[in-house]
Amino acid sequence: MTQIELPKYTAKDFATDQEVRWCPGCGDYAILAAVRKVLPDLNHRKENYVFVSGIGCSSRFPYYMGTYGIHGIHGRAPAVATGVKAANPELDVWLVTGDGDGLSIGGNHLMHMLRRNVNIKVLLFNNRIYGLTKGQYSPTSLEGHRTKSTPMGSIDHPIHPISFALGVEATFVARCTDVNKGGLNILGDVLKAAANHRGSAFVEIYQDCNVFNHQAFFYATEKDTARETTVLLEHGKPLVFGANRDKGVRLNSTRLEVVSLDKVKEDDLLFHDETDPALAFLLSRMSHQQGMPEPVGVFHRIHKPCYEDMLTAQMNKAIEQRGEGNLEKLIHSGSTWTVGE
Amino acid sequence: MNTSATAANRQYATETLESAVIRFCGDSGDGMQLTGGEFTTTSAMYGNDVATFPDFPAEIRAPAGTLPGVSGFQVNFASTEIYTPGDKVDVLIAMNPAGLKTNIADLKGGGILIVNEDAFNNNNLKKAGYASNPLEDESLKEFRLFKIPISRLCEESLAETGMGAKAIGRAKNMYTLGIVYWLFDRSLEPTIKHLTNLFAKKKNQPELAELNIKALKAGYYMGETAEMFQSRYVVPKAKLAPGKYRQISGNEATALGLIAGARLANKTLTYAGYPITPASDILHFLSAYKNYHVKTLQMEDEIAAICAAIGASFTGDIAITASSGPGIALKGEGIGLAVMTELPVVIVNVQRGGPSTGLPTKTEQADLLQAVYGRNSECPCIVIAARSPGDCFDAAVEAVRLAVKYMTPVMLLTDGYIANGAEPWLLPQVGAMKPIEIKHATEFNGHSDDADGEGNNVYLPYLRNENLARPWAIPGTPKLEHRVGGLEKAENTGNVSYDPRNHQRMVDLRQAKVEKVAQDIPPTEIQGESSGDALIIGWGGTYGALHAATERLLKHKQKVGTVHLRHINPLPPDLGDIISRFKHIIVPELNKGQLIRIIRDHFLVDAVGINKVQGKPFLVSELVAEIEGIIAR
């Protein structure tokens, strides 16, 4: 890509003339704004972006991005996006999905796209509820959650999106929140890191559905609690958190525990290593419900070859080894014989 | 060895036949498909017209010796043009009692029956449900029975090779093939060449190639020296249209046709599929042709396959998926998305017996209504069907051409019978194949209402051309960024619209676009009379049987005409006129009556169906009898 030719974009260039139709106060607005803001900084051509989505509130996203986009069918966005990337590996493909679309109906597709390491950026808006169908529980809803379809409380054990992504060996796994009134807004940084990762990048975004599951993640986004309930992951750095940065996370045998920095030295805390999948899995199990701070930032980041690169390489290798196929060759491949006049 | 063995021939009387039908049957582990395939290739290369019918169980290896484990391969080869693998069998080769039991009903009275005597032991007889050995009672007396201890003879002839008993045991199919080659005076060379290529080159087992070639030759010599057969049979070369031929199965022809379509469009072909019988071979063939700018994606399921194809189509590739009935059912919602986003995708349905998992390895034509109507709401798809193995090539090219011309999905129907069956294919002239022109949009094509001045300043993704097709701007094209999706689109702009009138308009437009395809359909050819007592309307893989039946009916002086439809949605524009010229309208199908409903619906005629759902193709004889019965009513 030639830098000289590249126009200078602003967030406005990534908007469309379409009226955004999310409920006022929805967390999606903040994410949309953040994505529009990040893209101009990435120095990629606008016409090379493709936003792909499935069905759900989050999946309306492509209509609001001034890029190429496909709003597909429920749960299948990873397959559609794989087709886009397979056909043209040069494109910057982003996939926007939700906890229902991505982990319920589309769990299978998401799993396979991630394990293939197709170079696609996945933004999974997790609001622990079905919004578009008006308030049923989702695969990330907590046990006991009372919704329209679970008046006596959900009996499902919820899926942990980060654990899921690590389990299928995604090469980039991160988490952030839609907003952060506690001062530490890393959404933009995580989006940038995902964009710069070559391979499947999975980003779970805690997103507030202010109509059907309002305040589900307030502990992680509000000014008075965020710094106590979340811990920022930084590669090579110890896990320190708290409004006064006076707490840390330590590995005790095979379990993680919260310690006070009054009693434990920073050097004895757990140091984050993005390349260690076992560590990332341990971190993915830390939950607010169990009194642990929830990690935000990049859990895991490693390098593996991308699916579409290998797909194209095989095609090119076949052309190199056997020569470019043409129609004449194609039709005459195999044993032939001639019948005379 | 001199395989022509001409000197020895003269001791035997030679009978010349116009055609012969041979069926090899045995256990699914006996290699009957390879054996039949070899006989077919050899006969085709010799110059016969051939048609085949492989018939095998769904199980990879059903318990040895049992009735469900029987695998068969029927080949009809002739000195005249033939259209079917034949109704009745002239020569039946049964490698075990189960094979005999399940196939003997199809052997003609007086037909040749060759059995592997060694396999008729108590254990196998019991598994096949025989109370006594049929080789030793009177039950086979109407046939010319040749009891040959094939296992023992093969073993003896290979003893000195020092190979293991298992390898020797498995070579008995080649020994048997040798006998049949001798009986029909065929050259061993094509098979020797193939075995060498298969075992020595591909599998790097030259010793197995040698073993099988030895077995083949030993069987041939046995035929010559055992003085068992009184005469040999010769089926002379057929007078086929001059040109270059190759043997081809329907699935391979479909794969080649799809590639040809993409090459004619000068485009990369992206195929996304999921393994399913009997469509998997299309994926296998395409995977082997990557150097023709082919990308193959084996996706995680059928839904992913259609969705990946849609993604590839949006991105500008020739996008294909293939499956069989149950897989097509899963793809239904995806096909709806392709209709709505107006993206070209070719969906191949290699139909099999159903419903549900049904008869995975058997044939049927019962997915026609699924193809035409099987989606939610008003969701028209172009539907075309291939009629023979070689015709799959032309049908696949046509499918690609229509999909990109009209920017809409095309369903191509084939079936298990033509997909697995093979015939000599007269190679098309590349020079005569029309390029497929694709012009991706690169410029603005409309003017926004809120802007002043002249000229185009916006891209309208749902503006339509004279064929009602929308433009195809692909990602990476500057300024033409746009969104497509499953929500209803406003005319021209493609913006999401729930406006009632717009919805009506868009539903009408998508329908009208598919109906426009009628302009691409050439005049319908009629075999036989162009008016008269009965018009026979067929589609798909029944072509061979209907063609042969029509020839016979015409010989019987029946005033019949037959049309065989390539295009089913829309129907040929001249079909109504043709229908009006006949007294009876007869629609034979391998289903409970599907095309007939469409015909009745469109033309309000009192059509009569001939319907068979046995997982098997029509026999010519049953068609002739049924049609004559209807005419006589």
PDB file of N, CA, C and O in Angstrom, chain B residues 58 276-278 302 323-330 349-364 366-367 370 594:
ATOM      1  N   ALA B  58     -24.853 -47.461   1.353  1.00  0.00           N
ATOM      2  CA  ALA B  58     -24.422 -46.243   2.046  1.00  0.00           C
ATOM      3  C   ALA B  58     -23.316 -46.547   3.040  1.00  0.00           C
ATOM      4  O   ALA B  58     -22.486 -45.705   3.344  1.00  0.00           O
ATOM      5  N   ILE B 276     -20.969 -34.439   1.621  1.00  0.00           N
ATOM      6  CA  ILE B 276     -22.262 -35.127   1.653  1.00  0.00           C
ATOM      7  C   ILE B 276     -22.351 -36.016   0.420  1.00  0.00           C
ATOM      8  O   ILE B 276     -21.966 -35.608  -0.679  1.00  0.00           O
ATOM      9  N   THR B 277     -22.846 -37.208   0.607  1.00  0.00           N
ATOM     10  CA  THR B 277     -23.096 -38.114  -0.514  1.00  0.00           C
ATOM     11  C   THR B 277     -24.372 -37.661  -1.202  1.00  0.00           C
ATOM     12  O   THR B 277     -25.341 -37.344  -0.513  1.00  0.00           O
ATOM     13  N   PRO B 278     -24.435 -37.660  -2.503  1.00  0.00           N
ATOM     14  CA  PRO B 278     -23.387 -37.988  -3.478  1.00  0.00           C
ATOM     15  C   PRO B 278     -22.724 -36.760  -4.100  1.00  0.00           C
ATOM     16  O   PRO B 278     -22.280 -36.840  -5.227  1.00  0.00           O
ATOM     17  N   GLU B 302     -23.126 -27.067   6.228  1.00  0.00           N
ATOM     18  CA  GLU B 302     -23.762 -26.653   4.971  1.00  0.00           C
ATOM     19  C   GLU B 302     -24.109 -25.166   4.977  1.00  0.00           C
ATOM     20  O   GLU B 302     -24.021 -24.490   3.955  1.00  0.00           O
ATOM     21  N   SER B 323     -24.365 -29.528  -2.750  1.00  0.00           N
ATOM     22  CA  SER B 323     -24.776 -30.424  -1.678  1.00  0.00           C
ATOM     23  C   SER B 323     -25.793 -31.402  -2.237  1.00  0.00           C
ATOM     24  O   SER B 323     -25.955 -31.547  -3.444  1.00  0.00           O
ATOM     25  N   SER B 324     -26.483 -32.061  -1.318  1.00  0.00           N
ATOM     26  CA  SER B 324     -27.600 -32.911  -1.687  1.00  0.00           C
ATOM     27  C   SER B 324     -28.785 -32.470  -0.835  1.00  0.00           C
ATOM     28  O   SER B 324     -28.617 -31.625   0.047  1.00  0.00           O
ATOM     29  N   GLY B 325     -29.948 -33.045  -1.053  1.00  0.00           N
ATOM     30  CA  GLY B 325     -31.188 -32.573  -0.442  1.00  0.00           C
ATOM     31  C   GLY B 325     -31.114 -32.079   0.991  1.00  0.00           C
ATOM     32  O   GLY B 325     -31.471 -30.921   1.271  1.00  0.00           O
ATOM     33  N   PRO B 326     -30.656 -32.914   1.940  1.00  0.00           N
ATOM     34  CA  PRO B 326     -30.644 -32.455   3.330  1.00  0.00           C
ATOM     35  C   PRO B 326     -29.758 -31.227   3.526  1.00  0.00           C
ATOM     36  O   PRO B 326     -30.088 -30.334   4.319  1.00  0.00           O
ATOM     37  N   GLY B 327     -28.669 -31.166   2.807  1.00  0.00           N
ATOM     38  CA  GLY B 327     -27.772 -30.017   2.890  1.00  0.00           C
ATOM     39  C   GLY B 327     -28.408 -28.782   2.281  1.00  0.00           C
ATOM     40  O   GLY B 327     -28.236 -27.668   2.777  1.00  0.00           O
ATOM     41  N   ILE B 328     -29.152 -28.982   1.205  1.00  0.00           N
ATOM     42  CA  ILE B 328     -29.831 -27.849   0.565  1.00  0.00           C
ATOM     43  C   ILE B 328     -30.887 -27.289   1.512  1.00  0.00           C
ATOM     44  O   ILE B 328     -31.089 -26.078   1.604  1.00  0.00           O
ATOM     45  N   ALA B 329     -31.546 -28.200   2.259  1.00  0.00           N
ATOM     46  CA  ALA B 329     -32.528 -27.743   3.240  1.00  0.00           C
ATOM     47  C   ALA B 329     -31.852 -26.794   4.234  1.00  0.00           C
ATOM     48  O   ALA B 329     -32.394 -25.748   4.578  1.00  0.00           O
ATOM     49  N   LEU B 330     -30.654 -27.168   4.685  1.00  0.00           N
ATOM     50  CA  LEU B 330     -29.926 -26.315   5.625  1.00  0.00           C
ATOM     51  C   LEU B 330     -29.530 -24.988   4.990  1.00  0.00           C
ATOM     52  O   LEU B 330     -29.430 -23.969   5.665  1.00  0.00           O
ATOM     53  N   ASN B 349     -27.425 -29.070  -6.482  1.00  0.00           N
ATOM     54  CA  ASN B 349     -28.060 -30.103  -5.660  1.00  0.00           C
ATOM     55  C   ASN B 349     -27.966 -31.433  -6.397  1.00  0.00           C
ATOM     56  O   ASN B 349     -28.650 -31.648  -7.391  1.00  0.00           O
ATOM     57  N   VAL B 350     -27.089 -32.303  -5.902  1.00  0.00           N
ATOM     58  CA  VAL B 350     -27.018 -33.655  -6.449  1.00  0.00           C
ATOM     59  C   VAL B 350     -28.061 -34.459  -5.667  1.00  0.00           C
ATOM     60  O   VAL B 350     -27.803 -34.935  -4.564  1.00  0.00           O
ATOM     61  N   GLN B 351     -29.246 -34.574  -6.248  1.00  0.00           N
ATOM     62  CA  GLN B 351     -30.373 -35.152  -5.508  1.00  0.00           C
ATOM     63  C   GLN B 351     -30.152 -36.631  -5.197  1.00  0.00           C
ATOM     64  O   GLN B 351     -29.558 -37.360  -5.976  1.00  0.00           O
ATOM     65  N   ARG B 352     -30.667 -37.021  -4.027  1.00  0.00           N
ATOM     66  CA  ARG B 352     -30.610 -38.422  -3.636  1.00  0.00           C
ATOM     67  C   ARG B 352     -31.966 -38.812  -3.056  1.00  0.00           C
ATOM     68  O   ARG B 352     -32.845 -37.961  -2.907  1.00  0.00           O
ATOM     69  N   GLY B 353     -32.115 -40.084  -2.724  1.00  0.00           N
ATOM     70  CA  GLY B 353     -33.393 -40.544  -2.188  1.00  0.00           C
ATOM     71  C   GLY B 353     -33.628 -40.013  -0.797  1.00  0.00           C
ATOM     72  O   GLY B 353     -32.732 -40.025   0.037  1.00  0.00           O
ATOM     73  N   GLY B 354     -34.844 -39.564  -0.513  1.00  0.00           N
ATOM     74  CA  GLY B 354     -35.144 -39.006   0.799  1.00  0.00           C
ATOM     75  C   GLY B 354     -36.476 -39.502   1.278  1.00  0.00           C
ATOM     76  O   GLY B 354     -36.953 -40.493   0.759  1.00  0.00           O
ATOM     77  N   PRO B 355     -37.105 -38.860   2.212  1.00  0.00           N
ATOM     78  CA  PRO B 355     -36.724 -37.624   2.913  1.00  0.00           C
ATOM     79  C   PRO B 355     -35.677 -37.869   4.001  1.00  0.00           C
ATOM     80  O   PRO B 355     -35.219 -38.995   4.145  1.00  0.00           O
ATOM     81  N   SER B 356     -35.355 -36.823   4.722  1.00  0.00           N
ATOM     82  CA  SER B 356     -34.333 -36.888   5.767  1.00  0.00           C
ATOM     83  C   SER B 356     -33.070 -37.524   5.186  1.00  0.00           C
ATOM     84  O   SER B 356     -32.710 -37.230   4.064  1.00  0.00           O
ATOM     85  N   THR B 357     -32.430 -38.391   5.910  1.00  0.00           N
ATOM     86  CA  THR B 357     -31.211 -38.999   5.379  1.00  0.00           C
ATOM     87  C   THR B 357     -31.546 -39.980   4.262  1.00  0.00           C
ATOM     88  O   THR B 357     -30.767 -40.168   3.331  1.00  0.00           O
ATOM     89  N   GLY B 358     -32.713 -40.587   4.331  1.00  0.00           N
ATOM     90  CA  GLY B 358     -33.253 -41.364   3.218  1.00  0.00           C
ATOM     91  C   GLY B 358     -32.337 -42.425   2.683  1.00  0.00           C
ATOM     92  O   GLY B 358     -31.805 -43.243   3.423  1.00  0.00           O
ATOM     93  N   LEU B 359     -32.136 -42.399   1.366  1.00  0.00           N
ATOM     94  CA  LEU B 359     -31.284 -43.364   0.675  1.00  0.00           C
ATOM     95  C   LEU B 359     -30.085 -42.597   0.117  1.00  0.00           C
ATOM     96  O   LEU B 359     -30.100 -42.164  -1.031  1.00  0.00           O
ATOM     97  N   PRO B 360     -29.043 -42.406   0.921  1.00  0.00           N
ATOM     98  CA  PRO B 360     -27.977 -41.478   0.510  1.00  0.00           C
ATOM     99  C   PRO B 360     -27.271 -41.848  -0.793  1.00  0.00           C
ATOM    100  O   PRO B 360     -26.799 -40.970  -1.495  1.00  0.00           O
ATOM    101  N   THR B 361     -27.205 -43.136  -1.101  1.00  0.00           N
ATOM    102  CA  THR B 361     -26.451 -43.506  -2.306  1.00  0.00           C
ATOM    103  C   THR B 361     -27.366 -43.806  -3.488  1.00  0.00           C
ATOM    104  O   THR B 361     -26.897 -44.222  -4.532  1.00  0.00           O
ATOM    105  N   LYS B 362     -28.667 -43.618  -3.306  1.00  0.00           N
ATOM    106  CA  LYS B 362     -29.599 -43.923  -4.401  1.00  0.00           C
ATOM    107  C   LYS B 362     -30.135 -42.637  -5.012  1.00  0.00           C
ATOM    108  O   LYS B 362     -30.060 -41.570  -4.415  1.00  0.00           O
ATOM    109  N   THR B 363     -30.744 -42.775  -6.166  1.00  0.00           N
ATOM    110  CA  THR B 363     -31.146 -41.576  -6.902  1.00  0.00           C
ATOM    111  C   THR B 363     -32.632 -41.279  -6.742  1.00  0.00           C
ATOM    112  O   THR B 363     -33.432 -42.170  -6.442  1.00  0.00           O
ATOM    113  N   GLU B 364     -33.001 -40.037  -6.934  1.00  0.00           N
ATOM    114  CA  GLU B 364     -34.390 -39.585  -6.885  1.00  0.00           C
ATOM    115  C   GLU B 364     -34.422 -38.182  -7.485  1.00  0.00           C
ATOM    116  O   GLU B 364     -33.389 -37.533  -7.585  1.00  0.00           O
ATOM    117  N   ALA B 366     -36.703 -35.774  -6.230  1.00  0.00           N
ATOM    118  CA  ALA B 366     -37.779 -35.259  -5.397  1.00  0.00           C
ATOM    119  C   ALA B 366     -37.463 -33.916  -4.730  1.00  0.00           C
ATOM    120  O   ALA B 366     -38.162 -33.502  -3.828  1.00  0.00           O
ATOM    121  N   ASP B 367     -36.417 -33.236  -5.200  1.00  0.00           N
ATOM    122  CA  ASP B 367     -36.086 -31.922  -4.625  1.00  0.00           C
ATOM    123  C   ASP B 367     -36.458 -30.768  -5.558  1.00  0.00           C
ATOM    124  O   ASP B 367     -35.989 -29.648  -5.385  1.00  0.00           O
ATOM    125  N   GLN B 370     -38.539 -28.215  -3.751  1.00  0.00           N
ATOM    126  CA  GLN B 370     -37.632 -27.562  -2.800  1.00  0.00           C
ATOM    127  C   GLN B 370     -36.819 -26.486  -3.525  1.00  0.00           C
ATOM    128  O   GLN B 370     -36.645 -25.378  -3.029  1.00  0.00           O
ATOM    129  N   GLN B 594     -43.850 -33.745  -9.096  1.00  0.00           N
ATOM    130  CA  GLN B 594     -43.437 -32.380  -8.740  1.00  0.00           C
ATOM    131  C   GLN B 594     -43.454 -31.449  -9.943  1.00  0.00           C
ATOM    132  O   GLN B 594     -44.120 -30.418  -9.917  1.00  0.00           O
TER     133      GLN B 594
END
